[in-house]
Every structure is written in C-alpha cells, then in structure tokens.
Short mmCIF file of C-alpha atoms in Angstrom, two decimals:
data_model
loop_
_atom_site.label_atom_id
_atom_site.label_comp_id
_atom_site.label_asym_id
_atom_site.label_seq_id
_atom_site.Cartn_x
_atom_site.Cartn_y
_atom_site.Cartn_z
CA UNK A 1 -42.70 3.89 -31.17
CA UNK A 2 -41.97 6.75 -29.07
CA UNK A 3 -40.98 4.91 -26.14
CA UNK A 4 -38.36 3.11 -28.61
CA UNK A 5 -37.22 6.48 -29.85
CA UNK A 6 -36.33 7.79 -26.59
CA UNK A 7 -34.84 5.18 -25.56
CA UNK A 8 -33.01 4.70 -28.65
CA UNK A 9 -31.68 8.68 -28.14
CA UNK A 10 -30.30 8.26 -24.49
CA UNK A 11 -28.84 5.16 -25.47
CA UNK A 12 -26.58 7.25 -28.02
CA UNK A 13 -26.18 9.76 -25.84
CA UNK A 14 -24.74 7.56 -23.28
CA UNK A 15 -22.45 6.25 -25.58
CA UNK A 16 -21.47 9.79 -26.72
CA UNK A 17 -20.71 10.47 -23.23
CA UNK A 18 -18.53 7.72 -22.43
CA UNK A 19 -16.73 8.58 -25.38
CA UNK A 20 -16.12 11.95 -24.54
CA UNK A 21 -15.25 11.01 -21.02
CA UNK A 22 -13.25 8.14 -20.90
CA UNK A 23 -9.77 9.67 -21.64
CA UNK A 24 -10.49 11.94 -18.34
CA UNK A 25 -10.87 7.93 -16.84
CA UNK A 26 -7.96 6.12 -19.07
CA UNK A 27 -4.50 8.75 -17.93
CA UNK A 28 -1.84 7.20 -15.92
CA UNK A 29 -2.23 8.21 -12.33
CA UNK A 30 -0.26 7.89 -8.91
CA UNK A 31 -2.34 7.18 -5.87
CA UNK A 32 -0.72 5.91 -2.64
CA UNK A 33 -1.72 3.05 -0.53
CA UNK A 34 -3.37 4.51 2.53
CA UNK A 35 -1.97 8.07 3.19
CA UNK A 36 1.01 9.62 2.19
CA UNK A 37 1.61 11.77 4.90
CA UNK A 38 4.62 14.83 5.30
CA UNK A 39 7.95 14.25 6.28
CA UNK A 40 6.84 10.26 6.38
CA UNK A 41 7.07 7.27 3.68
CA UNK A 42 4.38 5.88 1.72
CA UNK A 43 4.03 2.94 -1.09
CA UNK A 44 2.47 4.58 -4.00
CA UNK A 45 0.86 2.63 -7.31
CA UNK A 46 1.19 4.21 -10.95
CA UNK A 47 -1.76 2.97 -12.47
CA UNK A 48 -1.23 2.24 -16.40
CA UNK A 49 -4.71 1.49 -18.42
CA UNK A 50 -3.81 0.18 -22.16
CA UNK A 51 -5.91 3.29 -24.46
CA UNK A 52 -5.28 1.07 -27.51
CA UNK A 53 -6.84 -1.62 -29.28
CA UNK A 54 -4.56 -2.69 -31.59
CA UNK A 55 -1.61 -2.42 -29.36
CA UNK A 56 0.08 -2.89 -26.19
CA UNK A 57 1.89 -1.27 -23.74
CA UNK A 58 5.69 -2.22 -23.56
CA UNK A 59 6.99 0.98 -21.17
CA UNK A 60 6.45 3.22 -18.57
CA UNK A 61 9.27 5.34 -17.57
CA UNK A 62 8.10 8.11 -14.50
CA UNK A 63 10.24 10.94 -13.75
CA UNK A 64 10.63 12.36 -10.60
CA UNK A 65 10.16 15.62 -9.46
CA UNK A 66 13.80 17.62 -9.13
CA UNK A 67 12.38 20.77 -7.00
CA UNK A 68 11.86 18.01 -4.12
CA UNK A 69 13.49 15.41 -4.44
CA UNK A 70 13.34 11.87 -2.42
CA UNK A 71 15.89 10.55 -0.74
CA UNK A 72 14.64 6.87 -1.01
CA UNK A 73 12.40 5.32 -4.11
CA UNK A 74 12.90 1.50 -4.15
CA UNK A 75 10.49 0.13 -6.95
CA UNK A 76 8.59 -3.48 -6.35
CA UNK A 77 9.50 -6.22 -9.00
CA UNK A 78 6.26 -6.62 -11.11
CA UNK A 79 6.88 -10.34 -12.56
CA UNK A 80 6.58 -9.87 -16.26
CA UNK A 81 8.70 -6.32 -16.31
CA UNK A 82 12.54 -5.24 -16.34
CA UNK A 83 13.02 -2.40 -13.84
CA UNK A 84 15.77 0.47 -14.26
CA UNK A 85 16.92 3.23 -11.64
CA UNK A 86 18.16 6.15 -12.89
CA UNK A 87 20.14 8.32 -10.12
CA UNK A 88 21.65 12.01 -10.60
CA UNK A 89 23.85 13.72 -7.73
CA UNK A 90 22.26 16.67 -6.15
CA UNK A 91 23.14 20.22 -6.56
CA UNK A 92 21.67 20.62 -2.88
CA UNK A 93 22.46 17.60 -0.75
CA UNK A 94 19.51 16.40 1.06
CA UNK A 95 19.98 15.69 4.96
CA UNK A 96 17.90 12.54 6.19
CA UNK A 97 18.30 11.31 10.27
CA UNK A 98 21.64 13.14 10.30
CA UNK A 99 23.37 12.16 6.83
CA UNK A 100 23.95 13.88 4.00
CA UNK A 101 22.19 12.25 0.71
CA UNK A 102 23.67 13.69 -2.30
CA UNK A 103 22.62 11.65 -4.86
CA UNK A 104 18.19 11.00 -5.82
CA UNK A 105 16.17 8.70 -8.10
CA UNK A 106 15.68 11.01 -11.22
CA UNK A 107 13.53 8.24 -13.30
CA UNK A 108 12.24 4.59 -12.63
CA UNK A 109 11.80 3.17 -16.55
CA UNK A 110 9.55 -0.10 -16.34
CA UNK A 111 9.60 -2.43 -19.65
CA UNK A 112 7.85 -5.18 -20.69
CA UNK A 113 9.85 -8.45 -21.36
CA UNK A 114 6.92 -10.01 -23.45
CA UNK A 115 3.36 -8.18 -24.59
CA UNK A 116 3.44 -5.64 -21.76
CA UNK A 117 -0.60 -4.63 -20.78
CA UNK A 118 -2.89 -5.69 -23.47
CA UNK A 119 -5.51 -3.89 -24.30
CA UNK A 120 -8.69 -4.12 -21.97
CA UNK A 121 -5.89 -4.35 -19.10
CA UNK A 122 -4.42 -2.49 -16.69
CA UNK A 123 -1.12 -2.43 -14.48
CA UNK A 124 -0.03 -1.27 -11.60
CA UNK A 125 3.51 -0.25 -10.86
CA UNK A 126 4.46 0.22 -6.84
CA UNK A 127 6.86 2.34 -5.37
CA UNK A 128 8.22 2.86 -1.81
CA UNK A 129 9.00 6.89 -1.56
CA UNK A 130 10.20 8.97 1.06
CA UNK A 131 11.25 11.13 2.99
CA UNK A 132 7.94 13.07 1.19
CA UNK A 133 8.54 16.86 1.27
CA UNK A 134 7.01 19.08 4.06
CA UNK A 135 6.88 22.16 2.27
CA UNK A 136 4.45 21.34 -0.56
CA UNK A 137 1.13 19.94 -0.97
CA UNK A 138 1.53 17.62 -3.91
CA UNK A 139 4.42 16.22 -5.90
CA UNK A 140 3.91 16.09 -9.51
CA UNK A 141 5.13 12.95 -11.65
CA UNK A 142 5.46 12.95 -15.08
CA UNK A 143 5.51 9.87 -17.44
CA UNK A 144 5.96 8.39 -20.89
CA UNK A 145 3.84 5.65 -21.88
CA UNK A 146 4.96 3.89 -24.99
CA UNK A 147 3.08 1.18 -27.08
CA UNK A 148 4.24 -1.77 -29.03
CA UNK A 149 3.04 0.16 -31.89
CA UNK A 150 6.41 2.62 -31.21
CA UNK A 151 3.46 5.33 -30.27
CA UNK A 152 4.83 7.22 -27.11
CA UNK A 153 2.25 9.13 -24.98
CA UNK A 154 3.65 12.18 -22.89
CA UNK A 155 1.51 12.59 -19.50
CA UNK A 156 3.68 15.44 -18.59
CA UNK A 157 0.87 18.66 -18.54
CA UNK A 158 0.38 20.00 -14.98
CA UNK A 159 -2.85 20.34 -13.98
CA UNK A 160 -3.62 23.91 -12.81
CA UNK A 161 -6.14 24.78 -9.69
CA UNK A 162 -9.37 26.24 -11.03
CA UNK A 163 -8.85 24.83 -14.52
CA UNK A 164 -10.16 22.45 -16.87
CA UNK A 165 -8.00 19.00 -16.52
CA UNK A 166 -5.34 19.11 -19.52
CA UNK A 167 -5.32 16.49 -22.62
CA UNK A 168 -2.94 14.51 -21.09
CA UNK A 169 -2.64 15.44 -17.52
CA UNK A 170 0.85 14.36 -15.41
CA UNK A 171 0.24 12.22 -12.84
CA UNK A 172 -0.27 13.97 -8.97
CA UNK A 173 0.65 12.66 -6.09
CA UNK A 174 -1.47 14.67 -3.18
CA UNK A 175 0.43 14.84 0.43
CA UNK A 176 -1.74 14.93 3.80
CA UNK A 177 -0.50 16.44 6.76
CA UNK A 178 2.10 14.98 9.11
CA UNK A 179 1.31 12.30 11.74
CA UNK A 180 0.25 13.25 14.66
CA UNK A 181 3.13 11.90 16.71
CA UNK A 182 5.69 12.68 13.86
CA UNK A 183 6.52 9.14 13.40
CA UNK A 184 4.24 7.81 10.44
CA UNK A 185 3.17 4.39 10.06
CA UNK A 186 6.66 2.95 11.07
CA UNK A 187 5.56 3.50 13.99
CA UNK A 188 2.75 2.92 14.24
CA UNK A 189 3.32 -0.54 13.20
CA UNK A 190 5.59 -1.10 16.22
CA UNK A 191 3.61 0.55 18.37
CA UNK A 192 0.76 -2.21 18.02
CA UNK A 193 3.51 -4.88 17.86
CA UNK A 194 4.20 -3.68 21.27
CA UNK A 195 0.79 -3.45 22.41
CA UNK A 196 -0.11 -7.32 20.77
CA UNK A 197 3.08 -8.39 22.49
CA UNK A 198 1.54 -7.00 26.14
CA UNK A 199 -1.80 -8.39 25.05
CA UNK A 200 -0.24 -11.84 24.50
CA UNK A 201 1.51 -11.99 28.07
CA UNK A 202 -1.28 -10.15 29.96
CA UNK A 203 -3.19 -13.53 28.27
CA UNK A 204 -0.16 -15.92 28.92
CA UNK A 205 -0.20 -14.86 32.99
CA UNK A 206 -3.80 -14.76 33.08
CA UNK A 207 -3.70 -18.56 31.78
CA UNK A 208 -0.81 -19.07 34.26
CA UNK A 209 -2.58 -17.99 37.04
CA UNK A 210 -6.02 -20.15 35.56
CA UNK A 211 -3.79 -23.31 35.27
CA UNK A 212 -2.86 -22.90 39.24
CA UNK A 213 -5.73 -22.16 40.86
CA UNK A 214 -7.10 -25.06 39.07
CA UNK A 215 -4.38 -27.47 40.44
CA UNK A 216 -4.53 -26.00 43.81
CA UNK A 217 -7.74 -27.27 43.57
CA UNK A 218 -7.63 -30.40 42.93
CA UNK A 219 -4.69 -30.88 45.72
CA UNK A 220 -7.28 -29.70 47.28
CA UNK A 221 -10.09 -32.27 46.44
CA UNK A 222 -7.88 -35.07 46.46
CA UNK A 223 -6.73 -34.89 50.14
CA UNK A 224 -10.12 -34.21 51.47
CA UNK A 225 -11.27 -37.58 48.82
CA UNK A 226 -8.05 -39.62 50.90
CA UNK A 227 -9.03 -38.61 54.09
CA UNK A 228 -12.95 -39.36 53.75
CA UNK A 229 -11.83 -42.79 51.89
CA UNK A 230 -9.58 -43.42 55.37
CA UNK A 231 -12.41 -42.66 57.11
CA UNK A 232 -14.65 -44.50 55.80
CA UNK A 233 -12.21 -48.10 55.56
CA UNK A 234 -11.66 -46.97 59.33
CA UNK A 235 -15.71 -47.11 60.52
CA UNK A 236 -15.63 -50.48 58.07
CA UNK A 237 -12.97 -51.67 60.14
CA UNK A 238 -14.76 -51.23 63.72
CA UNK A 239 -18.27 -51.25 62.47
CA UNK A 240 -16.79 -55.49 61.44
CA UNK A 241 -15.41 -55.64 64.89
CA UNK A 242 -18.47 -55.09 66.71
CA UNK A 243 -20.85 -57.42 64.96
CA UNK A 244 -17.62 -60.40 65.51
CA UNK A 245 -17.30 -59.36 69.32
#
C-alpha cells in the first residue's frame, strides 16, 4: 500500500511538472542549421509546435529585426503553405560586396492553404539570411502565431540576460563568431569541391599510370612468349633433321 502511494504521488507530480513546463518547451523558436556565423549566411528553421487541441495553426508571420537588418532573406516553399515577402526601403542603405541595398525583408507571413499544423504537430519554416550582422551577438525575431480558432499568439517578449524566460518569449537567433578565413561555408564548400576535384585526378593519373605499366608488361611477356615459341619450332625443326639424316 505504501509502495502504491508513492508511486501514485510522483506519478502526479510528474504530470504536474510537465504541465508547468511544457509552454517553456511548446514557443516558436529560430535555430539555424549548423552555425550561423558573423558577417556570413546561414539557413535558419522557425520551429512552430500546435499548443491547441481543438485547433490548428493557419499562420505564422515573423518580423524581422529593423536595428540590423539583412540584406538577403529568401524563404523555402513549404508544400502545403502560401508564402508572402514584405520589403520596406531603408533609412540607412546597407552596403553588401560593393552595392548599395536600400531596400530589406521587414516580415515573411506563412499561411496555411488547408488545416495548417494540427494539433500534436509541428512545422518547420526555413529561411536563407544574410549578410548576419557583425556587431551583435543575437538577432531577435518576433512572431504571430494565429489559430484556426481566430486566436492570435504574440511571441514578441525579449528575453533578458539573468532573468526568468518571459510568458511568451520572441524567438532568438544566437550568432557565433566569424569564420576563420572570413569566407563562411561558401567557401568552404568550394574549397572541398576543389580538393575532391584534385583527389579525383590524382586517382585518374594514378590509374593511368596502373593501366600502362600493366600493358608494358604484357608487350613485354608476349615477345619473350614469340621468341621462346620460335625457338622452340626451330630445335623441332633440326632435332627432325637429325633423326631423318
């Protein structure tokens, strides 16, 4: 009986705990895919869990943050989903490999063209961003999440260092520091492109050189096979000669 009791008690209090928890676990979030690294590009996901259980979701629309601003954002098409672009011109033009950009995404809006994310479900939203700022350690997203019930929740509170996470927290988008060569994964990429490429001829000579030793060879083999084979119809030749005479 007591063993049943106690076991009985955690069980609530795990439940009570997961309750309590889970909206810390349920917010829409940003994270990127890999690194998203200063002064490069990255592919970021807004992840959208469905809090509901009597509705779905039918719309996300993410702002973007105005203090730094991105001078490319060019959304992935997520089959099921109409995308918009919003764009506003720039007080401060923006100057990216020697042109002047004045003109940045302000909002992507993503909406459902049937049920949207039921609930139990998830969905990811992906996003190519860049050039990311240099002078900050984060860039701060917010969003409006809006449910087929017409309920609209605003993730727009900024979280603040040293304090409790808000009720409905904006999503955060933490920057690491520059590559190393001050390229980013660009290139990167075409830096192992090149060295695959060297790898493949290195391989394709190699072989080359394989393939003619290996008929060098057999030149070899067969002359010295035609001259013993001479040879050896020439002693046939005498060696018949001798037993006649």
């Amino acid at each position: 009986m007591k063993a049943s009791r106690i076991a009985a008690a955690g069980a609530v209090a795990g439940v009570a705990v997961l309750a309590v928890s889970s909206p810390c676990f349920a917010h829409v979030s940003v994270q990127p895919e890999g690194e998203a690294a200063k002064g490069g590009y990255a592919v970021v996901g807004f992840k959208v869990p469905n809090e509901r259980d009597d509705a779905s979701t039918t719309k996300l629309e993410v702002t973007f943050p105005s203090d730094h601003p991105l001078s490319s954002v060019l959304p992935q098409p997520v089959e099921g989903w109409d995308i918009k672009v919003t764009k506003a011109h720039l007080a401060k033009p923006l100057e990216v490999h020697g042109k002047k950009i004045d003109e940045a995404v302000t909002k992507v809006t993503w909406t459902a063209k049937g049920e949207g994310i039921k609930p139990g479900f998830f969905q990811k939203f992906p996003v190519s961003v860049g050039t990311l700022p240099e002078d900050t350690d984060q860039l701060v997203f917010k969003a409006l999440q809006t449910y087929s019930s017409k309920e609209v929740v605003r993730w727009i509170e900024v979280p603040q260092e040293g304090q409790e996470e808000p009720e409905n927290p904006a999503p955060v988008l933490d920057l690491t520091a520059p590559a190393e060569d001050g390229h980013g994964h660009g290139a990167a990429a075409d830096d192992k492109a090149s060295d695959d490429a060297r790898q493949a001829s290195a391989e394709t000579s190699a072989a080359s050189d394989d393939s003619g030793g290996t008929d060098t060879t057999a030149r070899v083999l067969g002359v010295v096979g035609i001259v013993v084979g001479v040879a050896g119809v020439a002693y046939g030749v005498l060696a018949g000669r001798r037993r006649t005479a």
